[in-house]
């Protein structure tokens, strides 16, 4: 079978096959020119070339894994340093309490005791911190977009709830004012001005009540949208697990492909070695097998971590 480049006069070996009907076979240089003119795709004929292309593309993901690991270590170090500083501060305060009590300074000791008891660290809002970590570390664009949308909806719900609370307070205040005006109107029924003010307040009360109903409807819609977004995130997690299985299968196929390539190369080299150099060839073959094993052991493992619920 002729394996030379399809361009007449080209001494290079054909390493690519185009997707045209004719299935032309060219060397790398002429395949690039052909693809630029016809916009067709090309596939590698040599398995070694195919493996090289795969490795080259995967190097970007290797670098991404390294960067994510470094970033996570930086954040962990910051948290660890903060923890150490707090533990040191607590030890210092414990010594102060001891000295206060020994020196009969009970009031100062009681103040420190009350301060420590009222901190309630576990009751602090951790949502902003968790969202910040997710925004910094997560790289899946679909998940980041969903997270941003949910955070916006949560902020909108919080604002609507705040507006709803303020409106209720305003309604209560206006109702109290109406009651006062009604009492005055009962005493001064002839005062048309007071009657007009009461009507105005009643109208404002109706408008405010209508606004509250709209706000309640908006809150219900936002909560429904949040539930839909959470369902989408669960769907993304399922897809991530499926992708992990595909990556594991691809990794197994790559291992088999690498071993097959090394074995073929070893067989070809063995055929070309004279009988007197056979022992040396066996040593070389053993080294190649060990190198293949080392390649398999050092191959990076890509695992999608589940983002979980929040």
PDB file of C-alpha atoms in Angstrom:
ATOM      1  CA  UNK A   1       0.000   0.000   0.000  1.00  0.00           C
ATOM      2  CA  UNK A   2       1.393   3.368  -1.061  1.00  0.00           C
ATOM      3  CA  UNK A   3       1.870   5.555   2.021  1.00  0.00           C
ATOM      4  CA  UNK A   4       3.525   8.510   0.312  1.00  0.00           C
ATOM      5  CA  UNK A   5       2.033  12.009   0.215  1.00  0.00           C
ATOM      6  CA  UNK A   6      -0.620  12.514  -2.462  1.00  0.00           C
ATOM      7  CA  UNK A   7       1.189  15.554  -3.896  1.00  0.00           C
ATOM      8  CA  UNK A   8       3.422  14.444  -6.790  1.00  0.00           C
ATOM      9  CA  UNK A   9       7.101  14.900  -6.032  1.00  0.00           C
ATOM     10  CA  UNK A  10       6.618  15.195  -2.251  1.00  0.00           C
ATOM     11  CA  UNK A  11       9.003  12.789  -0.475  1.00  0.00           C
ATOM     12  CA  UNK A  12       7.113  12.934   2.843  1.00  0.00           C
ATOM     13  CA  UNK A  13       4.964  10.116   4.188  1.00  0.00           C
ATOM     14  CA  UNK A  14       1.184  10.610   4.211  1.00  0.00           C
ATOM     15  CA  UNK A  15       0.125  11.105   7.822  1.00  0.00           C
ATOM     16  CA  UNK A  16      -3.395  12.569   7.373  1.00  0.00           C
ATOM     17  CA  UNK A  17      -6.515  11.682   5.384  1.00  0.00           C
ATOM     18  CA  UNK A  18      -9.053  14.379   4.439  1.00  0.00           C
ATOM     19  CA  UNK A  19     -12.844  14.081   4.714  1.00  0.00           C
ATOM     20  CA  UNK A  20     -13.458  14.774   1.008  1.00  0.00           C
ATOM     21  CA  UNK A  21     -15.122  12.124  -1.154  1.00  0.00           C
ATOM     22  CA  UNK A  22     -11.743  11.329  -2.721  1.00  0.00           C
ATOM     23  CA  UNK A  23     -10.144  10.712   0.721  1.00  0.00           C
ATOM     24  CA  UNK A  24      -6.866  12.316  -0.227  1.00  0.00           C
ATOM     25  CA  UNK A  25      -3.834  11.400   1.860  1.00  0.00           C
ATOM     26  CA  UNK A  26      -1.236  14.092   2.465  1.00  0.00           C
ATOM     27  CA  UNK A  27       1.674  14.913   4.716  1.00  0.00           C
ATOM     28  CA  UNK A  28       1.085  17.464   7.467  1.00  0.00           C
ATOM     29  CA  UNK A  29       2.221  20.476   5.400  1.00  0.00           C
ATOM     30  CA  UNK A  30       0.111  19.686   2.329  1.00  0.00           C
ATOM     31  CA  UNK A  31      -2.898  18.677   4.462  1.00  0.00           C
ATOM     32  CA  UNK A  32      -2.856  22.121   6.115  1.00  0.00           C
ATOM     33  CA  UNK A  33      -2.837  23.785   2.684  1.00  0.00           C
ATOM     34  CA  UNK A  34      -5.619  21.498   1.426  1.00  0.00           C
ATOM     35  CA  UNK A  35      -7.798  22.147   4.497  1.00  0.00           C
ATOM     36  CA  UNK A  36      -7.298  25.908   4.154  1.00  0.00           C
ATOM     37  CA  UNK A  37      -8.596  25.774   0.566  1.00  0.00           C
ATOM     38  CA  UNK A  38     -11.460  23.276   0.918  1.00  0.00           C
ATOM     39  CA  UNK A  39     -12.363  23.753   4.622  1.00  0.00           C
ATOM     40  CA  UNK A  40     -12.528  19.988   5.045  1.00  0.00           C
ATOM     41  CA  UNK A  41     -11.590  18.039   8.131  1.00  0.00           C
ATOM     42  CA  UNK A  42      -8.645  15.676   8.459  1.00  0.00           C
ATOM     43  CA  UNK A  43      -7.905  12.614  10.545  1.00  0.00           C
ATOM     44  CA  UNK A  44      -4.520  11.258  11.531  1.00  0.00           C
ATOM     45  CA  UNK A  45      -3.444   7.975   9.954  1.00  0.00           C
ATOM     46  CA  UNK A  46      -0.635   7.297  12.414  1.00  0.00           C
ATOM     47  CA  UNK A  47      -1.721   6.287  15.923  1.00  0.00           C
ATOM     48  CA  UNK A  48       1.345   7.954  17.371  1.00  0.00           C
ATOM     49  CA  UNK A  49       0.328  11.245  15.763  1.00  0.00           C
ATOM     50  CA  UNK A  50      -3.207  10.811  17.080  1.00  0.00           C
ATOM     51  CA  UNK A  51      -1.901  10.207  20.591  1.00  0.00           C
ATOM     52  CA  UNK A  52       0.321  13.262  20.331  1.00  0.00           C
ATOM     53  CA  UNK A  53      -2.662  15.412  19.322  1.00  0.00           C
ATOM     54  CA  UNK A  54      -4.697  14.064  22.241  1.00  0.00           C
ATOM     55  CA  UNK A  55      -1.890  14.689  24.704  1.00  0.00           C
ATOM     56  CA  UNK A  56      -1.325  18.203  23.364  1.00  0.00           C
ATOM     57  CA  UNK A  57      -4.974  19.145  23.870  1.00  0.00           C
ATOM     58  CA  UNK A  58      -5.104  17.524  27.298  1.00  0.00           C
ATOM     59  CA  UNK A  59      -2.097  19.511  28.485  1.00  0.00           C
ATOM     60  CA  UNK A  60      -4.382  22.548  28.774  1.00  0.00           C
ATOM     61  CA  UNK A  61      -6.579  20.589  31.195  1.00  0.00           C
ATOM     62  CA  UNK A  62      -3.488  19.459  33.113  1.00  0.00           C
ATOM     63  CA  UNK A  63      -2.501  23.099  33.556  1.00  0.00           C
ATOM     64  CA  UNK A  64      -6.062  23.934  34.631  1.00  0.00           C
ATOM     65  CA  UNK A  65      -5.962  21.180  37.263  1.00  0.00           C
ATOM     66  CA  UNK A  66      -2.680  22.542  38.604  1.00  0.00           C
ATOM     67  CA  UNK A  67      -4.037  26.093  38.796  1.00  0.00           C
ATOM     68  CA  UNK A  68      -7.217  24.988  40.586  1.00  0.00           C
ATOM     69  CA  UNK A  69      -5.175  22.984  43.084  1.00  0.00           C
ATOM     70  CA  UNK A  70      -2.865  25.934  43.743  1.00  0.00           C
ATOM     71  CA  UNK A  71      -5.820  28.303  44.175  1.00  0.00           C
ATOM     72  CA  UNK A  72      -7.537  25.912  46.596  1.00  0.00           C
ATOM     73  CA  UNK A  73      -4.314  25.552  48.605  1.00  0.00           C
ATOM     74  CA  UNK A  74      -4.016  29.342  48.857  1.00  0.00           C
ATOM     75  CA  UNK A  75      -7.576  29.634  50.164  1.00  0.00           C
ATOM     76  CA  UNK A  76      -7.069  26.743  52.599  1.00  0.00           C
ATOM     77  CA  UNK A  77      -3.877  28.381  53.867  1.00  0.00           C
ATOM     78  CA  UNK A  78      -5.704  31.666  54.457  1.00  0.00           C
ATOM     79  CA  UNK A  79      -8.464  29.912  56.392  1.00  0.00           C
ATOM     80  CA  UNK A  80      -5.904  27.913  58.380  1.00  0.00           C
ATOM     81  CA  UNK A  81      -3.989  31.086  59.299  1.00  0.00           C
ATOM     82  CA  UNK A  82      -7.209  32.767  60.408  1.00  0.00           C
ATOM     83  CA  UNK A  83      -8.041  29.724  62.545  1.00  0.00           C
ATOM     84  CA  UNK A  84      -4.598  29.777  64.190  1.00  0.00           C
ATOM     85  CA  UNK A  85      -4.887  33.499  64.955  1.00  0.00           C
ATOM     86  CA  UNK A  86      -8.311  33.001  66.525  1.00  0.00           C
ATOM     87  CA  UNK A  87      -7.128  30.060  68.632  1.00  0.00           C
ATOM     88  CA  UNK A  88      -4.151  32.116  69.822  1.00  0.00           C
ATOM     89  CA  UNK A  89      -6.480  34.994  70.725  1.00  0.00           C
ATOM     90  CA  UNK A  90      -8.803  32.624  72.623  1.00  0.00           C
ATOM     91  CA  UNK A  91      -5.853  31.242  74.623  1.00  0.00           C
ATOM     92  CA  UNK A  92      -4.843  34.793  75.505  1.00  0.00           C
ATOM     93  CA  UNK A  93      -8.373  35.616  76.687  1.00  0.00           C
ATOM     94  CA  UNK A  94      -8.463  32.439  78.787  1.00  0.00           C
ATOM     95  CA  UNK A  95      -5.316  33.562  80.596  1.00  0.00           C
ATOM     96  CA  UNK A  96      -6.926  36.964  81.165  1.00  0.00           C
ATOM     97  CA  UNK A  97      -9.976  35.349  82.769  1.00  0.00           C
ATOM     98  CA  UNK A  98      -7.704  33.323  85.031  1.00  0.00           C
ATOM     99  CA  UNK A  99      -5.817  36.460  86.123  1.00  0.00           C
ATOM    100  CA  UNK A 100      -9.038  38.447  86.645  1.00  0.00           C
ATOM    101  CA  UNK A 101     -10.546  35.822  88.918  1.00  0.00           C
ATOM    102  CA  UNK A 102      -7.312  35.284  90.852  1.00  0.00           C
ATOM    103  CA  UNK A 103      -7.031  39.063  91.388  1.00  0.00           C
ATOM    104  CA  UNK A 104     -10.704  39.299  92.394  1.00  0.00           C
ATOM    105  CA  UNK A 105     -11.605  41.268  89.245  1.00  0.00           C
ATOM    106  CA  UNK A 106     -14.851  39.408  88.696  1.00  0.00           C
ATOM    107  CA  UNK A 107     -16.517  42.135  86.642  1.00  0.00           C
ATOM    108  CA  UNK A 108     -13.858  41.968  83.906  1.00  0.00           C
ATOM    109  CA  UNK A 109     -14.077  38.164  83.909  1.00  0.00           C
ATOM    110  CA  UNK A 110     -17.874  38.350  83.585  1.00  0.00           C
ATOM    111  CA  UNK A 111     -17.543  40.733  80.627  1.00  0.00           C
ATOM    112  CA  UNK A 112     -15.262  38.308  78.778  1.00  0.00           C
ATOM    113  CA  UNK A 113     -17.613  35.439  79.620  1.00  0.00           C
ATOM    114  CA  UNK A 114     -20.633  37.335  78.268  1.00  0.00           C
ATOM    115  CA  UNK A 115     -18.718  38.343  75.127  1.00  0.00           C
ATOM    116  CA  UNK A 116     -17.728  34.728  74.361  1.00  0.00           C
ATOM    117  CA  UNK A 117     -21.218  33.404  75.061  1.00  0.00           C
ATOM    118  CA  UNK A 118     -22.959  35.959  72.835  1.00  0.00           C
ATOM    119  CA  UNK A 119     -20.738  35.497  69.763  1.00  0.00           C
ATOM    120  CA  UNK A 120     -22.610  32.385  68.503  1.00  0.00           C
ATOM    121  CA  UNK A 121     -20.273  31.817  65.545  1.00  0.00           C
ATOM    122  CA  UNK A 122     -22.300  28.946  64.091  1.00  0.00           C
ATOM    123  CA  UNK A 123     -25.284  31.278  63.729  1.00  0.00           C
ATOM    124  CA  UNK A 124     -23.383  33.655  61.463  1.00  0.00           C
ATOM    125  CA  UNK A 125     -24.417  33.900  57.823  1.00  0.00           C
ATOM    126  CA  UNK A 126     -22.155  31.609  55.806  1.00  0.00           C
ATOM    127  CA  UNK A 127     -24.015  31.902  52.499  1.00  0.00           C
ATOM    128  CA  UNK A 128     -21.944  34.815  51.155  1.00  0.00           C
ATOM    129  CA  UNK A 129     -18.674  33.035  51.997  1.00  0.00           C
ATOM    130  CA  UNK A 130     -19.818  29.784  50.360  1.00  0.00           C
ATOM    131  CA  UNK A 131     -20.989  31.628  47.245  1.00  0.00           C
ATOM    132  CA  UNK A 132     -17.650  33.446  47.066  1.00  0.00           C
ATOM    133  CA  UNK A 133     -15.780  30.128  47.141  1.00  0.00           C
ATOM    134  CA  UNK A 134     -18.000  28.733  44.399  1.00  0.00           C
ATOM    135  CA  UNK A 135     -17.547  31.819  42.227  1.00  0.00           C
ATOM    136  CA  UNK A 136     -13.753  31.583  42.603  1.00  0.00           C
ATOM    137  CA  UNK A 137     -13.225  27.823  42.212  1.00  0.00           C
ATOM    138  CA  UNK A 138     -16.017  26.584  39.941  1.00  0.00           C
ATOM    139  CA  UNK A 139     -15.080  26.483  36.231  1.00  0.00           C
ATOM    140  CA  UNK A 140     -18.152  24.889  34.614  1.00  0.00           C
ATOM    141  CA  UNK A 141     -19.701  27.866  32.714  1.00  0.00           C
ATOM    142  CA  UNK A 142     -23.189  26.346  32.866  1.00  0.00           C
ATOM    143  CA  UNK A 143     -23.032  25.943  36.629  1.00  0.00           C
ATOM    144  CA  UNK A 144     -21.567  29.434  37.142  1.00  0.00           C
ATOM    145  CA  UNK A 145     -24.376  30.963  35.073  1.00  0.00           C
ATOM    146  CA  UNK A 146     -27.005  29.021  37.025  1.00  0.00           C
ATOM    147  CA  UNK A 147     -25.400  30.050  40.321  1.00  0.00           C
ATOM    148  CA  UNK A 148     -25.416  33.710  39.268  1.00  0.00           C
ATOM    149  CA  UNK A 149     -29.078  33.516  38.245  1.00  0.00           C
ATOM    150  CA  UNK A 150     -30.099  31.873  41.522  1.00  0.00           C
ATOM    151  CA  UNK A 151     -28.148  34.425  43.551  1.00  0.00           C
ATOM    152  CA  UNK A 152     -29.875  37.240  41.657  1.00  0.00           C
ATOM    153  CA  UNK A 153     -33.261  35.648  42.308  1.00  0.00           C
ATOM    154  CA  UNK A 154     -32.460  35.199  45.989  1.00  0.00           C
ATOM    155  CA  UNK A 155     -31.454  38.851  46.280  1.00  0.00           C
ATOM    156  CA  UNK A 156     -34.632  39.845  44.462  1.00  0.00           C
ATOM    157  CA  UNK A 157     -36.727  37.710  46.833  1.00  0.00           C
ATOM    158  CA  UNK A 158     -35.009  39.271  49.835  1.00  0.00           C
ATOM    159  CA  UNK A 159     -35.751  42.742  48.474  1.00  0.00           C
ATOM    160  CA  UNK A 160     -39.376  41.824  47.753  1.00  0.00           C
ATOM    161  CA  UNK A 161     -39.779  40.411  51.253  1.00  0.00           C
ATOM    162  CA  UNK A 162     -38.274  43.579  52.702  1.00  0.00           C
ATOM    163  CA  UNK A 163     -40.628  45.717  50.598  1.00  0.00           C
ATOM    164  CA  UNK A 164     -43.529  43.520  51.648  1.00  0.00           C
ATOM    165  CA  UNK A 165     -42.651  43.936  55.314  1.00  0.00           C
ATOM    166  CA  UNK A 166     -42.321  47.699  54.944  1.00  0.00           C
ATOM    167  CA  UNK A 167     -45.658  47.831  53.120  1.00  0.00           C
ATOM    168  CA  UNK A 168     -47.346  45.877  55.897  1.00  0.00           C
ATOM    169  CA  UNK A 169     -45.914  48.258  58.468  1.00  0.00           C
ATOM    170  CA  UNK A 170     -47.121  51.176  56.387  1.00  0.00           C
ATOM    171  CA  UNK A 171     -50.583  49.618  56.149  1.00  0.00           C
ATOM    172  CA  UNK A 172     -50.697  49.133  59.908  1.00  0.00           C
ATOM    173  CA  UNK A 173     -49.668  52.739  60.445  1.00  0.00           C
ATOM    174  CA  UNK A 174     -52.289  53.992  58.003  1.00  0.00           C
ATOM    175  CA  UNK A 175     -54.970  51.828  59.593  1.00  0.00           C
ATOM    176  CA  UNK A 176     -54.126  53.323  62.962  1.00  0.00           C
ATOM    177  CA  UNK A 177     -54.328  56.801  61.475  1.00  0.00           C
ATOM    178  CA  UNK A 178     -57.690  55.987  59.905  1.00  0.00           C
ATOM    179  CA  UNK A 179     -59.023  54.801  63.242  1.00  0.00           C
ATOM    180  CA  UNK A 180     -57.881  58.031  64.846  1.00  0.00           C
ATOM    181  CA  UNK A 181     -59.461  60.105  62.100  1.00  0.00           C
ATOM    182  CA  UNK A 182     -62.687  58.129  62.352  1.00  0.00           C
ATOM    183  CA  UNK A 183     -62.836  58.861  66.061  1.00  0.00           C
ATOM    184  CA  UNK A 184     -62.281  62.536  65.340  1.00  0.00           C
ATOM    185  CA  UNK A 185     -64.878  62.453  62.566  1.00  0.00           C
ATOM    186  CA  UNK A 186     -67.419  60.982  64.919  1.00  0.00           C
ATOM    187  CA  UNK A 187     -66.863  63.927  67.228  1.00  0.00           C
ATOM    188  CA  UNK A 188     -66.617  66.466  64.421  1.00  0.00           C
ATOM    189  CA  UNK A 189     -68.940  65.071  61.771  1.00  0.00           C
ATOM    190  CA  UNK A 190     -69.389  68.508  60.285  1.00  0.00           C
ATOM    191  CA  UNK A 191     -65.697  68.846  59.434  1.00  0.00           C
ATOM    192  CA  UNK A 192     -65.538  68.067  55.673  1.00  0.00           C
ATOM    193  CA  UNK A 193     -61.773  68.402  55.616  1.00  0.00           C
ATOM    194  CA  UNK A 194     -61.306  65.487  57.960  1.00  0.00           C
ATOM    195  CA  UNK A 195     -63.687  63.392  55.905  1.00  0.00           C
ATOM    196  CA  UNK A 196     -61.670  64.151  52.789  1.00  0.00           C
ATOM    197  CA  UNK A 197     -58.450  63.139  54.531  1.00  0.00           C
ATOM    198  CA  UNK A 198     -60.031  59.905  55.668  1.00  0.00           C
ATOM    199  CA  UNK A 199     -61.086  59.107  52.093  1.00  0.00           C
ATOM    200  CA  UNK A 200     -57.588  59.881  50.869  1.00  0.00           C
ATOM    201  CA  UNK A 201     -56.082  57.597  53.472  1.00  0.00           C
ATOM    202  CA  UNK A 202     -58.542  54.857  52.584  1.00  0.00           C
ATOM    203  CA  UNK A 203     -57.585  55.182  48.925  1.00  0.00           C
ATOM    204  CA  UNK A 204     -53.894  55.024  49.823  1.00  0.00           C
ATOM    205  CA  UNK A 205     -54.631  51.983  51.926  1.00  0.00           C
ATOM    206  CA  UNK A 206     -56.299  50.231  48.993  1.00  0.00           C
ATOM    207  CA  UNK A 207     -53.371  51.060  46.695  1.00  0.00           C
ATOM    208  CA  UNK A 208     -50.859  49.825  49.249  1.00  0.00           C
ATOM    209  CA  UNK A 209     -52.840  46.632  49.753  1.00  0.00           C
ATOM    210  CA  UNK A 210     -52.849  46.072  45.976  1.00  0.00           C
ATOM    211  CA  UNK A 211     -49.088  46.593  45.888  1.00  0.00           C
ATOM    212  CA  UNK A 212     -48.647  44.031  48.664  1.00  0.00           C
ATOM    213  CA  UNK A 213     -50.613  41.482  46.666  1.00  0.00           C
ATOM    214  CA  UNK A 214     -48.356  42.105  43.653  1.00  0.00           C
ATOM    215  CA  UNK A 215     -45.290  41.681  45.849  1.00  0.00           C
ATOM    216  CA  UNK A 216     -46.659  38.382  47.179  1.00  0.00           C
ATOM    217  CA  UNK A 217     -47.158  37.186  43.607  1.00  0.00           C
ATOM    218  CA  UNK A 218     -43.565  38.175  42.692  1.00  0.00           C
ATOM    219  CA  UNK A 219     -42.200  36.282  45.698  1.00  0.00           C
ATOM    220  CA  UNK A 220     -44.090  33.137  44.644  1.00  0.00           C
ATOM    221  CA  UNK A 221     -42.707  33.429  41.094  1.00  0.00           C
ATOM    222  CA  UNK A 222     -39.138  33.912  42.325  1.00  0.00           C
ATOM    223  CA  UNK A 223     -39.390  30.884  44.624  1.00  0.00           C
ATOM    224  CA  UNK A 224     -40.674  28.806  41.686  1.00  0.00           C
ATOM    225  CA  UNK A 225     -37.753  29.977  39.517  1.00  0.00           C
ATOM    226  CA  UNK A 226     -35.288  29.031  42.274  1.00  0.00           C
ATOM    227  CA  UNK A 227     -36.795  25.526  42.449  1.00  0.00           C
ATOM    228  CA  UNK A 228     -36.473  25.198  38.646  1.00  0.00           C
ATOM    229  CA  UNK A 229     -32.828  26.321  38.792  1.00  0.00           C
ATOM    230  CA  UNK A 230     -32.054  23.796  41.525  1.00  0.00           C
ATOM    231  CA  UNK A 231     -33.613  21.053  39.373  1.00  0.00           C
ATOM    232  CA  UNK A 232     -31.361  22.107  36.479  1.00  0.00           C
ATOM    233  CA  UNK A 233     -28.305  21.933  38.748  1.00  0.00           C
ATOM    234  CA  UNK A 234     -29.236  18.357  39.718  1.00  0.00           C
ATOM    235  CA  UNK A 235     -29.490  17.595  35.998  1.00  0.00           C
ATOM    236  CA  UNK A 236     -25.995  19.040  35.447  1.00  0.00           C
ATOM    237  CA  UNK A 237     -24.649  16.836  38.249  1.00  0.00           C
ATOM    238  CA  UNK A 238     -26.102  13.765  36.500  1.00  0.00           C
ATOM    239  CA  UNK A 239     -24.442  14.854  33.243  1.00  0.00           C
ATOM    240  CA  UNK A 240     -21.131  15.340  35.060  1.00  0.00           C
ATOM    241  CA  UNK A 241     -21.286  11.777  36.364  1.00  0.00           C
ATOM    242  CA  UNK A 242     -21.989  10.539  32.830  1.00  0.00           C
ATOM    243  CA  UNK A 243     -19.020  12.546  31.527  1.00  0.00           C
ATOM    244  CA  UNK A 244     -16.805  11.012  34.221  1.00  0.00           C
ATOM    245  CA  UNK A 245     -17.762   7.525  33.027  1.00  0.00           C
ATOM    246  CA  UNK A 246     -16.973   8.547  29.433  1.00  0.00           C
ATOM    247  CA  UNK A 247     -13.597   9.929  30.519  1.00  0.00           C
ATOM    248  CA  UNK A 248     -12.785   6.678  32.338  1.00  0.00           C
ATOM    249  CA  UNK A 249     -13.655   4.681  29.218  1.00  0.00           C
ATOM    250  CA  UNK A 250     -11.568   7.018  27.048  1.00  0.00           C
ATOM    251  CA  UNK A 251      -8.667   6.670  29.489  1.00  0.00           C
ATOM    252  CA  UNK A 252      -8.870   2.864  29.250  1.00  0.00           C
ATOM    253  CA  UNK A 253      -8.891   3.044  25.441  1.00  0.00           C
ATOM    254  CA  UNK A 254      -5.875   5.384  25.478  1.00  0.00           C
ATOM    255  CA  UNK A 255      -3.978   2.940  27.699  1.00  0.00           C
ATOM    256  CA  UNK A 256      -4.705   0.106  25.284  1.00  0.00           C
ATOM    257  CA  UNK A 257      -3.737   2.312  22.326  1.00  0.00           C
ATOM    258  CA  UNK A 258      -0.425   3.308  23.938  1.00  0.00           C
ATOM    259  CA  UNK A 259       0.457  -0.308  24.803  1.00  0.00           C
ATOM    260  CA  UNK A 260      -0.475  -1.448  21.287  1.00  0.00           C
ATOM    261  CA  UNK A 261       1.705   1.297  19.748  1.00  0.00           C
ATOM    262  CA  UNK A 262       4.695   0.379  21.932  1.00  0.00           C
ATOM    263  CA  UNK A 263       4.275  -3.349  21.190  1.00  0.00           C
ATOM    264  CA  UNK A 264       4.107  -2.780  17.432  1.00  0.00           C
ATOM    265  CA  UNK A 265       7.162  -0.561  17.523  1.00  0.00           C
ATOM    266  CA  UNK A 266       9.026  -3.196  19.569  1.00  0.00           C
ATOM    267  CA  UNK A 267       8.097  -5.978  17.135  1.00  0.00           C
ATOM    268  CA  UNK A 268       9.241  -3.927  14.126  1.00  0.00           C
ATOM    269  CA  UNK A 269      12.546  -3.060  15.768  1.00  0.00           C
ATOM    270  CA  UNK A 270      13.092  -6.713  16.773  1.00  0.00           C
ATOM    271  CA  UNK A 271      12.620  -7.880  13.207  1.00  0.00           C
ATOM    272  CA  UNK A 272      15.326  -5.481  12.004  1.00  0.00           C
ATOM    273  CA  UNK A 273      17.947  -6.483  14.660  1.00  0.00           C
ATOM    274  CA  UNK A 274      20.550  -9.151  13.707  1.00  0.00           C
ATOM    275  CA  UNK A 275      20.646 -12.413  15.640  1.00  0.00           C
ATOM    276  CA  UNK A 276      23.878 -11.490  17.453  1.00  0.00           C
ATOM    277  CA  UNK A 277      22.190  -8.352  18.824  1.00  0.00           C
ATOM    278  CA  UNK A 278      19.102 -10.250  19.987  1.00  0.00           C
ATOM    279  CA  UNK A 279      20.031 -10.183  23.680  1.00  0.00           C
ATOM    280  CA  UNK A 280      20.536  -6.432  23.497  1.00  0.00           C
ATOM    281  CA  UNK A 281      17.160  -6.100  21.778  1.00  0.00           C
ATOM    282  CA  UNK A 282      15.467  -8.051  24.568  1.00  0.00           C
ATOM    283  CA  UNK A 283      16.843  -5.583  27.106  1.00  0.00           C
ATOM    284  CA  UNK A 284      15.584  -2.718  24.959  1.00  0.00           C
ATOM    285  CA  UNK A 285      12.170  -4.372  24.687  1.00  0.00           C
ATOM    286  CA  UNK A 286      12.015  -4.715  28.450  1.00  0.00           C
ATOM    287  CA  UNK A 287      12.832  -0.993  28.813  1.00  0.00           C
ATOM    288  CA  UNK A 288      10.104  -0.093  26.326  1.00  0.00           C
ATOM    289  CA  UNK A 289       7.535  -2.170  28.240  1.00  0.00           C
ATOM    290  CA  UNK A 290       8.607  -0.500  31.484  1.00  0.00           C
ATOM    291  CA  UNK A 291       8.317   2.914  29.801  1.00  0.00           C
ATOM    292  CA  UNK A 292       4.811   2.022  28.631  1.00  0.00           C
ATOM    293  CA  UNK A 293       3.907   1.013  32.175  1.00  0.00           C
ATOM    294  CA  UNK A 294       5.325   4.293  33.504  1.00  0.00           C
ATOM    295  CA  UNK A 295       3.276   6.241  30.949  1.00  0.00           C
ATOM    296  CA  UNK A 296       0.150   4.409  32.083  1.00  0.00           C
ATOM    297  CA  UNK A 297       0.893   5.032  35.773  1.00  0.00           C
ATOM    298  CA  UNK A 298       1.674   8.730  35.251  1.00  0.00           C
ATOM    299  CA  UNK A 299      -1.361   9.434  33.082  1.00  0.00           C
ATOM    300  CA  UNK A 300      -3.462  12.165  34.752  1.00  0.00           C
ATOM    301  CA  UNK A 301      -6.803  11.257  36.178  1.00  0.00           C
ATOM    302  CA  UNK A 302      -9.662  13.681  35.524  1.00  0.00           C
ATOM    303  CA  UNK A 303     -12.546  13.471  37.929  1.00  0.00           C
ATOM    304  CA  UNK A 304     -15.533  15.776  37.943  1.00  0.00           C
ATOM    305  CA  UNK A 305     -16.481  16.542  41.506  1.00  0.00           C
ATOM    306  CA  UNK A 306     -20.157  16.779  42.280  1.00  0.00           C
ATOM    307  CA  UNK A 307     -21.174  20.345  43.088  1.00  0.00           C
ATOM    308  CA  UNK A 308     -23.843  19.162  45.482  1.00  0.00           C
ATOM    309  CA  UNK A 309     -26.950  20.983  46.607  1.00  0.00           C
ATOM    310  CA  UNK A 310     -27.038  24.286  48.382  1.00  0.00           C
TER     311      UNK A 310
END
